[in-house]
């Protein structure tokens, strides 16, 4: 039996009956991913995938070429490569049933686009296309021939295949009675060369990263009545136990003890108790005393109504995903716990609802953040920056030397960048470069936006230190970043040297409205792979 919960005003609220729904929501099988050094034409499988690229010059007619040297496959497919039926554009599929000379029941050709532009990022998508081809046909076991191309190392190709395939095996229909289990059971990567440790490791890493991303997508997809802050805390604690992270989930008393006046102001209008979640990763060999401590901070608003500055009804349902920043950080910790980089990492998640009841905070209120700064509330819908203000400060008191936060923070970032690039804001070029280097590995898209001190005047308040919203339509993503920057202090013992910090505004890229050939619609799980690589770049 679930017990009731105590509201901030002391009254008891019954716990929602969510056990049945939880069971459905947690339904997620793991794909087994194995490399195998075997000739693809001799492998018995319901579906054999072979990749192809267009070798033609820029504007010339397509010249598709298979990225395999297997003679039987080349013989089976070659008539279709010259017929014009298949051009090898990115994600294009061409199935060949019962191919002669092959043990596979079906051969599926998948295009990777232009050969001279080929990177693992195209292969990741194409592997996803393979899975999204297999699922509706109830093909649950597939084999993919590792593409033979000088621009791809075997390890980078193996990792991209694992990532793309597992990410594609995610769907959002958890709560539908007619949900069919279409999930893939096994994925065999057939390698032309004997399997090296590098290939084996890369395949495993790809699987860890994609499974962690799907873990976040499952959380983000959950409705607000199921995934309350308390439930987010429970699922995080379960995950931490499974992967050996330390985890504390604090309630409202801890927020009061720490003086988190900004976080408290947001939660006070909701009957749901807030959760302050702290995860810690310790590397197997303790790093030297002065080594970096990476602090991940996430916005975990499990539903954002806007509060008293209430949002319009249209699309308000989407505000269940206002905890995506928190989910990305929790999921990154899940990946880090398995990849075991030699660097300390801690994670702080501030989770609550933003609701408009009689206890709710109001425009005009002044609140004091944990850092001691006073904030004039101009708009209760600018709540993410308030919970992050206390989360960022708290991470510093726990010893973070490098900070990164992720948040669905502003609609304005979508106005600036559309739904392709997410926004990156930072006070430090070197730290940003580490993040850019990580992006080249993961293929995600972030664009650096300004947050220089010439924007600082816009968040000055008449009666308090700063205000949480400017009321201006201009530069909304940057003024939100400027607000967060106020809570990034100096490196201890180095006055005038701010702690290096990155803010990721993922508001416009967190939810995909339309499905892609390689990806379900719904939560994208953006940033996790890059945050994890960024953290690894600080490992000694
Ligand atoms: N959660 C929203 C931002 C958001 C908008 C996320 C659309 C995803 C999609 C955030 O709390 C918010 O409401 N921001 C306001 C800030 C404004 C009041 C200064 C916004 O962007 O309108
Ligand atoms: Zn809001
Ligand atoms: Zn919000």
Coordinates of C-alpha atoms and ligand atoms in Angstrom, one line a residue:
X1 CA 0.0 0.0 0.0
X2 CA 1.2 3.4 -0.9
X3 CA 1.0 5.8 2.0
X4 CA -0.4 9.3 1.8
X5 CA 1.8 12.4 1.6
X6 CA 2.0 15.4 3.8
X7 CA 1.4 18.8 2.1
X8 CA 3.4 21.8 3.0
X9 CA 0.4 23.1 5.0
X10 CA 0.4 19.9 7.1
X11 CA -2.7 18.3 5.6
X12 CA -2.6 14.6 4.4
X13 CA -3.1 13.9 0.7
X14 CA -3.9 10.4 -0.5
X15 CA -1.3 8.8 -2.8
X16 CA -2.6 8.2 -6.3
X17 CA -3.2 4.6 -7.3
X18 CA -0.4 4.3 -9.8
X19 CA 1.0 0.8 -9.3
X20 CA -0.7 -0.7 -12.3
X21 CA 0.4 2.1 -14.6
X22 CA 3.9 2.0 -13.2
X23 CA 4.1 -1.6 -14.1
X24 CA 3.3 -0.7 -17.7
X25 CA 5.6 2.2 -17.8
X26 CA 8.6 0.2 -16.6
X27 CA 8.0 -2.3 -19.3
X28 CA 11.3 -2.2 -21.2
X29 CA 13.3 -5.1 -22.5
X30 CA 17.0 -5.0 -23.1
X31 CA 18.3 -5.8 -26.6
X32 CA 21.3 -8.1 -26.5
X33 CA 24.0 -6.7 -28.8
X34 CA 26.8 -9.1 -29.9
X35 CA 29.6 -8.8 -32.4
X36 CA 30.3 -11.9 -34.5
X37 CA 33.2 -12.4 -36.9
X38 CA 31.4 -14.3 -39.6
X39 CA 30.6 -14.0 -43.3
X40 CA 27.2 -12.3 -43.6
X41 CA 26.0 -14.5 -46.4
X42 CA 26.5 -17.6 -44.2
X43 CA 24.6 -16.2 -41.2
X44 CA 21.1 -17.5 -40.7
X45 CA 18.8 -14.6 -39.7
X46 CA 15.3 -13.4 -40.4
X47 CA 16.8 -10.0 -41.5
X48 CA 20.3 -9.2 -42.7
X49 CA 21.0 -5.5 -43.1
X50 CA 23.7 -4.2 -45.4
X51 CA 24.5 -0.5 -45.8
X52 CA 25.2 1.3 -49.0
X53 CA 26.4 4.8 -50.0
X54 CA 26.1 7.0 -53.0
X55 CA 29.5 7.3 -54.6
X56 CA 28.5 9.8 -57.3
X57 CA 29.9 13.3 -57.5
X58 CA 27.9 16.1 -56.0
X59 CA 25.1 16.7 -58.5
X60 CA 25.5 13.6 -60.7
X61 CA 23.0 10.8 -60.8
X62 CA 23.3 8.4 -57.9
X63 CA 25.8 5.5 -58.0
X64 CA 24.9 3.3 -55.1
X65 CA 27.6 1.0 -53.7
X66 CA 27.3 -1.6 -51.0
X67 CA 29.7 -1.3 -48.1
X68 CA 30.6 -4.9 -48.1
X69 CA 33.1 -7.1 -50.0
X70 CA 30.9 -10.2 -49.6
X71 CA 30.6 -11.7 -53.0
X72 CA 27.3 -13.5 -52.5
X73 CA 25.6 -10.3 -51.2
X74 CA 27.1 -8.2 -54.1
X75 CA 25.7 -10.8 -56.5
X76 CA 22.3 -10.8 -55.0
X77 CA 21.9 -7.0 -54.8
X78 CA 23.9 -5.8 -57.9
X79 CA 20.9 -5.8 -60.4
X80 CA 19.1 -3.4 -58.1
X81 CA 22.0 -1.1 -57.7
X82 CA 22.0 -0.3 -61.4
X83 CA 18.2 -0.4 -62.0
X84 CA 17.6 3.0 -60.4
X85 CA 15.2 1.4 -57.8
X86 CA 17.6 2.2 -55.0
X87 CA 19.7 5.4 -54.7
X88 CA 21.3 4.9 -51.3
X89 CA 19.9 8.2 -49.9
X90 CA 20.1 8.5 -46.1
X91 CA 17.6 6.2 -44.6
X92 CA 16.3 4.8 -47.9
X93 CA 15.3 1.1 -47.6
X94 CA 15.3 -1.6 -50.2
X95 CA 14.1 -5.1 -49.0
X96 CA 15.0 -8.2 -51.0
X97 CA 13.1 -11.3 -49.9
X98 CA 14.6 -14.8 -50.1
X99 CA 17.9 -13.6 -51.7
X100 CA 19.7 -16.3 -53.6
X101 CA 23.1 -17.5 -52.2
X102 CA 22.3 -16.1 -48.7
X103 CA 21.2 -17.9 -45.6
X104 CA 19.2 -14.8 -44.5
X105 CA 15.5 -14.9 -45.1
X106 CA 15.5 -11.2 -46.1
X107 CA 18.2 -8.8 -47.2
X108 CA 17.6 -5.2 -46.4
X109 CA 19.7 -2.5 -48.1
X110 CA 19.8 0.8 -46.3
X111 CA 21.2 4.0 -47.7
X112 CA 23.8 6.2 -45.8
X113 CA 23.7 9.1 -48.3
X114 CA 26.8 10.5 -50.0
X115 CA 29.9 8.3 -49.6
X116 CA 32.3 11.3 -49.3
X117 CA 30.2 12.8 -46.4
X118 CA 29.9 9.5 -44.5
X119 CA 30.4 9.7 -40.7
X120 CA 29.1 7.5 -37.8
X121 CA 26.2 10.0 -37.4
X122 CA 24.6 8.8 -40.7
X123 CA 25.2 5.2 -39.7
X124 CA 23.5 5.8 -36.3
X125 CA 20.4 6.9 -38.1
X126 CA 20.5 4.1 -40.7
X127 CA 20.8 1.5 -37.9
X128 CA 17.7 3.1 -36.4
X129 CA 15.9 2.8 -39.7
X130 CA 16.8 -1.0 -39.7
X131 CA 15.1 -1.4 -36.3
X132 CA 12.0 0.7 -37.3
X133 CA 11.8 -1.5 -40.4
X134 CA 12.0 -4.7 -38.4
X135 CA 9.5 -3.8 -35.5
X136 CA 6.2 -3.6 -37.4
X137 CA 7.1 -6.8 -39.2
X138 CA 7.7 -8.6 -35.9
X139 CA 11.2 -9.4 -36.9
X140 CA 12.8 -9.5 -33.5
X141 CA 16.3 -10.7 -34.3
X142 CA 18.5 -8.9 -36.8
X143 CA 22.0 -9.0 -38.1
X144 CA 23.8 -6.0 -39.5
X145 CA 27.0 -6.2 -41.6
X146 CA 29.5 -3.8 -40.2
X147 CA 30.0 -1.3 -43.1
X148 CA 33.4 -1.6 -44.8
X149 CA 34.5 2.0 -45.6
X150 CA 37.8 3.8 -45.0
X151 CA 36.0 6.8 -43.4
X152 CA 34.6 4.6 -40.5
X153 CA 36.7 2.8 -38.0
X154 CA 35.3 -0.6 -37.0
X155 CA 34.9 0.7 -33.4
X156 CA 33.1 3.9 -34.3
X157 CA 30.8 2.0 -36.6
X158 CA 30.0 -0.6 -34.0
X159 CA 29.2 2.1 -31.4
X160 CA 27.0 4.0 -33.9
X161 CA 25.0 0.9 -34.8
X162 CA 24.4 0.0 -31.1
X163 CA 23.3 3.5 -30.3
X164 CA 21.0 3.9 -33.3
X165 CA 19.4 0.5 -33.1
X166 CA 18.6 0.8 -29.3
X167 CA 17.4 4.3 -29.6
X168 CA 15.0 3.3 -32.4
X169 CA 13.6 0.5 -30.2
X170 CA 11.7 3.0 -28.1
X171 CA 8.0 4.0 -28.4
X172 CA 5.7 6.2 -26.4
X173 CA 2.5 4.0 -26.3
X174 CA 3.1 2.7 -22.7
X175 CA -0.5 3.3 -21.6
X176 CA -2.4 1.9 -24.6
X177 CA -4.3 -1.3 -24.0
X178 CA -3.5 -2.3 -27.6
X179 CA 0.2 -1.8 -27.1
X180 CA 2.1 -4.6 -28.9
X181 CA 5.5 -5.6 -27.8
X182 CA 7.5 -5.0 -30.9
X183 CA 10.8 -4.7 -29.2
X184 CA 14.0 -6.2 -30.7
X185 CA 15.5 -9.1 -28.9
X186 CA 18.9 -9.4 -30.4
X187 CA 21.2 -7.5 -32.7
X188 CA 24.2 -9.3 -34.2
X189 CA 26.9 -7.1 -35.7
X190 CA 28.8 -9.2 -38.3
X191 CA 32.4 -8.0 -38.6
X192 CA 34.7 -8.6 -41.6
X193 CA 37.8 -8.7 -39.4
X194 CA 38.4 -10.6 -36.2
X195 CA 36.7 -8.9 -33.3
X196 CA 39.2 -6.6 -31.4
X197 CA 38.7 -5.4 -27.8
X198 CA 38.1 -1.9 -29.2
X199 CA 35.1 -3.1 -31.2
X200 CA 33.7 -5.1 -28.3
X201 CA 34.1 -2.1 -26.0
X202 CA 32.6 0.4 -28.5
X203 CA 29.5 -1.8 -29.0
X204 CA 29.0 -2.1 -25.2
X205 CA 29.5 1.6 -24.7
X206 CA 27.0 2.4 -27.4
X207 CA 24.5 0.1 -25.7
X208 CA 25.0 1.7 -22.3
X209 CA 24.6 5.2 -23.7
X210 CA 21.5 4.4 -25.7
X211 CA 19.8 2.5 -22.9
X212 CA 20.5 5.4 -20.6
X213 CA 19.0 7.8 -23.1
X214 CA 15.9 5.5 -23.4
X215 CA 15.7 5.5 -19.6
X216 CA 15.4 9.3 -19.7
X217 CA 12.9 9.2 -22.5
X218 CA 10.7 6.9 -20.4
X219 CA 10.8 9.3 -17.5
X220 CA 10.1 12.3 -19.8
X221 CA 7.2 10.6 -21.5
X222 CA 5.5 9.9 -18.1
X223 CA 2.4 12.0 -17.4
X224 CA 2.6 14.5 -14.5
X225 CA 0.1 12.6 -12.3
X226 CA 2.3 9.5 -12.4
X227 CA 5.8 11.0 -12.4
X228 CA 5.5 13.3 -9.4
X229 CA 8.7 14.6 -7.7
X230 CA 8.3 11.8 -5.2
X231 CA 8.1 9.2 -8.0
X232 CA 11.1 10.7 -9.8
X233 CA 13.0 10.3 -6.5
X234 CA 12.0 6.7 -6.2
X235 CA 12.9 5.8 -9.8
X236 CA 16.2 7.6 -9.4
X237 CA 16.9 5.7 -6.2
X238 CA 16.1 2.4 -7.8
X239 CA 18.4 3.2 -10.7
X240 CA 21.2 4.3 -8.3
X241 CA 20.9 1.0 -6.4
X242 CA 21.1 -1.0 -9.6
X243 CA 24.2 0.7 -10.9
X244 CA 26.0 1.4 -7.6
X245 CA 25.6 5.2 -7.2
X246 CA 25.0 6.8 -3.9
X247 CA 21.6 8.5 -3.8
X248 CA 19.8 10.8 -1.3
X249 CA 16.3 12.0 -1.9
X250 CA 15.5 14.9 0.4
X251 CA 12.1 16.4 1.3
X252 CA 10.9 19.8 2.2
X253 CA 12.6 19.9 5.6
X254 CA 16.1 19.7 3.9
X255 CA 15.1 22.6 1.6
X256 CA 14.2 24.6 4.6
X257 CA 17.4 23.7 6.5
X258 CA 19.5 24.7 3.5
X259 CA 17.6 27.9 3.0
X260 CA 16.6 27.2 -0.5
X261 CA 14.1 30.0 -0.7
X262 CA 14.0 30.1 -4.5
X263 CA 13.2 26.4 -4.9
X264 CA 10.8 26.6 -1.9
X265 CA 8.9 29.5 -3.5
X266 CA 8.1 27.4 -6.6
X267 CA 6.9 24.3 -4.8
X268 CA 4.7 26.1 -2.3
X269 CA 1.7 26.2 -4.6
X270 CA 1.5 22.5 -5.0
X271 CA 0.2 19.7 -2.8
X272 CA 2.9 17.4 -4.1
X273 CA 6.0 17.3 -1.9
X274 CA 9.2 18.5 -3.7
X275 CA 12.3 16.2 -4.0
X276 CA 15.9 17.3 -3.8
X277 CA 17.8 14.4 -5.4
X278 CA 21.6 14.0 -4.9
X279 CA 23.5 11.3 -6.8
X280 CA 27.2 10.7 -6.4
X281 CA 29.7 8.7 -8.5
X282 CA 33.0 7.8 -7.1
X283 CA 35.6 6.3 -9.4
X284 CA 37.0 2.8 -8.5
X285 CA 40.5 4.3 -7.7
X286 CA 40.2 7.5 -5.7
X287 CA 41.5 10.5 -7.7
X288 CA 44.0 12.9 -6.2
X289 CA 42.6 15.4 -3.7
X290 CA 42.7 18.4 -6.0
X291 CA 41.2 16.6 -9.0
X292 CA 38.0 18.0 -10.6
X293 CA 34.6 17.3 -9.2
X294 CA 32.0 17.6 -12.0
X295 CA 28.6 18.9 -10.9
X296 CA 25.5 18.1 -13.0
X297 CA 22.3 20.1 -12.1
X298 CA 18.9 19.4 -13.5
X299 CA 15.5 21.3 -13.7
X300 CA 12.9 18.7 -12.6
X301 CA 9.6 20.5 -12.8
X302 CA 7.2 17.5 -13.2
X303 CA 4.5 19.8 -14.3
X304 CA 4.6 23.5 -15.2
X305 CA 1.2 25.3 -15.2
X306 CA 3.0 28.6 -15.1
X307 CA 1.7 29.1 -11.5
X308 CA -0.3 32.4 -10.9
X309 CA 1.2 33.7 -14.2
X310 CA -0.7 30.8 -15.7
X311 CA 0.0 29.4 -19.2
X312 CA -2.6 29.3 -21.9
X313 CA -4.4 26.0 -22.3
X314 CA -3.0 25.2 -25.7
X315 CA -0.1 22.7 -25.5
X316 CA -0.1 22.9 -21.7
X317 CA -0.1 19.1 -21.6
X318 CA 3.4 19.2 -22.9
X319 CA 4.6 20.7 -19.7
X320 CA 4.9 17.2 -18.2
X321 CA 8.3 17.2 -20.0
X322 CA 9.5 20.2 -18.0
X323 CA 11.7 17.7 -16.0
X324 CA 13.7 16.7 -19.1
X325 CA 16.8 18.5 -17.8
X326 CA 16.6 16.4 -14.6
X327 CA 16.0 13.2 -16.6
X328 CA 19.1 14.0 -18.8
X329 CA 21.3 14.4 -15.7
X330 CA 20.0 11.3 -14.0
X331 CA 20.4 9.3 -17.2
X332 CA 23.9 10.6 -17.7
X333 CA 24.8 9.4 -14.1
X334 CA 23.3 6.0 -15.1
X335 CA 25.8 5.9 -18.1
X336 CA 28.7 7.3 -16.0
X337 CA 28.1 4.6 -13.3
X338 CA 28.7 1.9 -16.0
X339 CA 31.4 3.6 -18.1
X340 CA 33.4 4.3 -14.9
X341 CA 35.5 7.3 -15.9
X342 CA 38.3 8.3 -13.4
X343 CA 36.7 11.5 -12.2
X344 CA 34.3 12.3 -9.4
X345 CA 30.8 13.3 -10.4
X346 CA 27.8 14.6 -8.4
X347 CA 24.3 15.4 -9.6
X348 CA 21.7 17.7 -8.0
X349 CA 18.1 17.6 -9.2
X350 CA 15.5 20.1 -8.0
X351 CA 12.1 18.6 -8.6
X352 CA 8.7 20.0 -7.8
X353 CA 5.5 21.1 -9.5
X354 CA 4.6 24.7 -10.5
X355 CA 1.0 25.1 -9.5
X356 CA -1.4 28.0 -8.8
X357 CA -3.1 27.3 -5.5
X358 CA -3.9 29.6 -2.5
X359 CA -0.4 29.0 -1.2
X360 CA 1.3 29.8 -4.5
X361 CA 4.0 32.4 -4.8
X362 CA 2.9 35.6 -6.6
X363 CA 4.4 38.2 -8.9
X364 CA 5.9 40.9 -6.8
X365 CA 7.0 38.5 -4.1
X366 CA 10.7 38.7 -3.0
X367 CA 12.5 35.5 -2.1
X368 CA 15.9 34.8 -0.8
X369 CA 18.0 32.1 -2.6
X370 CA 20.3 29.7 -0.8
X371 CA 23.2 31.9 -1.9
X372 CA 21.7 34.8 0.0
X373 CA 20.7 36.8 -3.1
X374 CA 17.2 38.3 -3.1
X375 CA 15.0 37.7 -6.1
X376 CA 11.9 39.7 -7.1
X377 CA 9.4 37.4 -8.8
X378 CA 8.1 39.1 -11.9
X379 CA 6.6 36.1 -13.5
X380 CA 5.9 32.8 -11.7
X381 CA 6.2 31.0 -15.0
X382 CA 10.0 31.7 -15.0
X383 CA 10.3 29.0 -12.3
X384 CA 13.0 26.8 -13.8
X385 CA 15.7 29.4 -13.1
X386 CA 14.6 29.7 -9.5
X387 CA 15.0 26.0 -8.7
X388 CA 18.3 25.9 -10.7
X389 CA 19.6 28.9 -8.7
X390 CA 19.5 26.8 -5.5
X391 CA 20.6 23.6 -7.3
X392 CA 23.7 25.3 -8.8
X393 CA 24.6 26.9 -5.4
X394 CA 24.1 23.6 -3.6
X395 CA 26.3 21.7 -6.0
X396 CA 29.1 24.2 -5.3
X397 CA 28.7 23.7 -1.5
X398 CA 29.0 19.9 -2.2
X399 CA 32.4 20.6 -3.8
X400 CA 31.7 20.9 -7.6
X401 CA 34.6 22.5 -9.4
X402 CA 33.0 22.3 -12.9
X403 CA 29.2 22.8 -13.4
X404 CA 26.8 21.9 -16.1
X405 CA 23.0 22.3 -16.0
X406 CA 20.3 21.2 -18.4
X407 CA 16.8 22.6 -18.5
X408 CA 13.7 23.1 -20.6
X409 CA 14.2 26.7 -19.6
X410 CA 12.7 29.1 -22.2
X411 CA 10.4 29.2 -25.2
X412 CA 12.7 31.9 -26.5
X413 CA 15.5 29.4 -27.3
X414 CA 13.2 27.9 -29.9
X415 CA 12.5 31.3 -31.4
X416 CA 16.3 31.8 -31.7
X417 CA 17.5 28.4 -32.8
X418 CA 14.4 26.5 -34.0
X419 CA 14.1 22.8 -33.2
X420 CA 17.5 21.6 -34.5
X421 CA 20.1 23.1 -32.3
X422 CA 19.7 23.4 -28.6
X423 CA 21.2 26.4 -26.8
X424 CA 24.6 26.4 -25.0
X425 CA 25.6 29.2 -22.7
X426 CA 28.9 29.3 -20.8
X427 CA 31.2 31.5 -18.9
X428 CA 34.3 29.7 -20.0
X429 CA 35.8 29.0 -23.5
X430 CA 37.9 26.0 -22.5
X431 CA 35.0 24.2 -20.9
X432 CA 32.9 25.0 -24.0
X433 CA 35.6 23.5 -26.2
X434 CA 35.5 20.2 -24.1
X435 CA 31.7 20.2 -24.9
X436 CA 32.2 20.9 -28.6
X437 CA 34.8 18.0 -28.7
X438 CA 32.1 15.8 -27.1
X439 CA 29.6 16.9 -29.8
X440 CA 31.9 15.6 -32.6
X441 CA 31.7 12.1 -31.0
X442 CA 27.9 12.1 -30.4
X443 CA 26.6 14.0 -33.3
X444 CA 24.2 16.1 -31.2
X445 CA 23.6 19.8 -32.0
X446 CA 24.2 22.7 -29.6
X447 CA 24.8 26.3 -30.6
X448 CA 26.6 28.7 -28.3
X449 CA 24.6 31.8 -27.4
X450 CA 25.9 34.9 -25.6
X451 CA 25.7 35.5 -21.9
X452 CA 28.2 38.3 -21.4
X453 CA 27.9 40.8 -18.7
X454 CA 26.5 43.5 -21.0
X455 CA 23.2 41.7 -20.6
X456 CA 23.4 41.9 -16.8
X457 CA 21.5 45.2 -16.4
X458 CA 18.3 43.6 -17.8
X459 CA 17.8 41.4 -14.7
X460 CA 18.4 44.2 -12.2
X461 CA 15.5 44.8 -9.8
X462 CA 14.4 48.0 -8.2
X463 CA 13.8 46.4 -4.8
X464 CA 15.9 43.2 -4.7
X465 CA 19.2 42.0 -6.1
X466 CA 17.8 40.6 -9.3
X467 CA 14.4 39.7 -10.8
X468 CA 13.4 36.5 -12.4
X469 CA 12.0 37.9 -15.6
X470 CA 12.6 41.0 -17.6
X471 CA 9.1 41.3 -19.2
X472 CA 10.9 42.0 -22.6
X473 CA 10.3 39.9 -25.6
X474 CA 13.9 40.3 -26.6
X475 CA 16.8 37.9 -25.7
X476 CA 14.7 35.8 -23.4
X477 CA 17.0 32.7 -23.5
X478 CA 20.1 34.9 -22.7
X479 CA 18.5 36.8 -19.8
X480 CA 17.5 33.4 -18.3
X481 CA 21.1 32.3 -18.7
X482 CA 22.3 35.6 -17.1
X483 CA 20.0 34.8 -14.1
X484 CA 21.6 31.4 -13.6
X485 CA 25.1 32.9 -14.0
X486 CA 24.4 34.9 -10.8
X487 CA 24.5 31.7 -8.9
X488 CA 27.8 30.5 -10.2
X489 CA 30.4 31.6 -7.7
X490 CA 34.2 31.8 -7.7
X491 CA 36.5 28.8 -7.5
X492 CA 37.3 28.3 -3.8
X493 CA 40.7 30.0 -3.0
X494 CA 40.7 31.8 -6.4
X495 CA 38.6 35.0 -6.0
X496 CA 37.8 36.5 -9.4
X497 CA 37.9 33.1 -11.2
X498 CA 34.4 31.9 -11.6
X499 CA 33.7 28.2 -11.6
X500 CA 33.5 27.0 -15.2
X501 CA 29.9 26.5 -16.0
X502 CA 27.7 25.4 -19.0
X503 CA 24.0 25.9 -19.2
X504 CA 22.1 23.8 -21.8
X505 CA 18.6 25.1 -22.8
X506 CA 16.9 22.1 -24.3
X507 CA 13.3 23.4 -24.3
X508 CA 12.8 23.3 -28.0
X509 CA 14.5 20.0 -28.8
X510 CA 13.2 17.8 -26.0
X511 CA 10.0 16.8 -27.6
X512 CA 9.7 15.6 -31.3
X513 CA 6.3 16.4 -32.7
X514 CA 6.8 14.1 -35.7
X515 CA 8.4 10.7 -35.9
X516 CA 11.6 10.3 -37.9
X517 CA 12.4 7.1 -40.0
X518 CA 14.9 6.3 -37.2
X519 CA 13.1 7.6 -34.2
X520 CA 9.8 7.6 -32.5
X521 CA 8.0 10.9 -31.9
X522 CA 8.0 12.2 -28.4
X523 CA 10.9 12.6 -26.0
X524 CA 14.3 12.8 -27.7
X525 CA 16.5 12.3 -24.7
X526 CA 18.8 15.0 -26.0
X527 CA 22.1 15.9 -24.3
X528 CA 22.8 12.7 -22.4
X529 CA 25.4 11.2 -24.7
X530 CA 27.2 14.5 -25.0
X531 CA 27.1 15.3 -21.2
X532 CA 28.5 11.9 -20.6
X533 CA 31.3 12.4 -23.1
X534 CA 32.0 15.8 -21.7
X535 CA 32.3 14.3 -18.2
X536 CA 34.7 11.6 -19.5
X537 CA 36.9 14.3 -21.0
X538 CA 37.8 15.3 -17.4
X539 CA 38.9 11.8 -16.5
X540 CA 42.6 11.4 -15.6
Ligands
LIG1 N1 9.0 25.4 -19.0 C1 9.0 26.7 -19.6 C2 9.8 26.8 -20.9 C3 9.3 25.9 -22.0 C4 8.5 26.5 -23.0 C5 9.7 24.6 -22.1 C6 8.1 25.7 -24.1 C7 9.3 23.9 -23.2 C8 8.5 24.4 -24.2 C9 9.5 27.7 -18.6 O1 9.3 27.5 -17.3 C10 8.8 29.0 -18.9 O2 7.6 29.0 -18.8 N2 9.5 30.0 -19.4 C11 8.9 31.3 -19.7 C12 9.8 32.3 -19.2 C13 9.2 33.7 -19.3 C14 8.0 33.8 -18.3 C15 10.3 34.7 -18.9 C16 8.8 31.3 -21.2 O3 9.7 30.8 -21.9 O4 7.8 31.9 -21.7
LIG2 ZN1 7.4 28.1 -16.5
LIG3 ZN1 9.2 25.4 -16.7

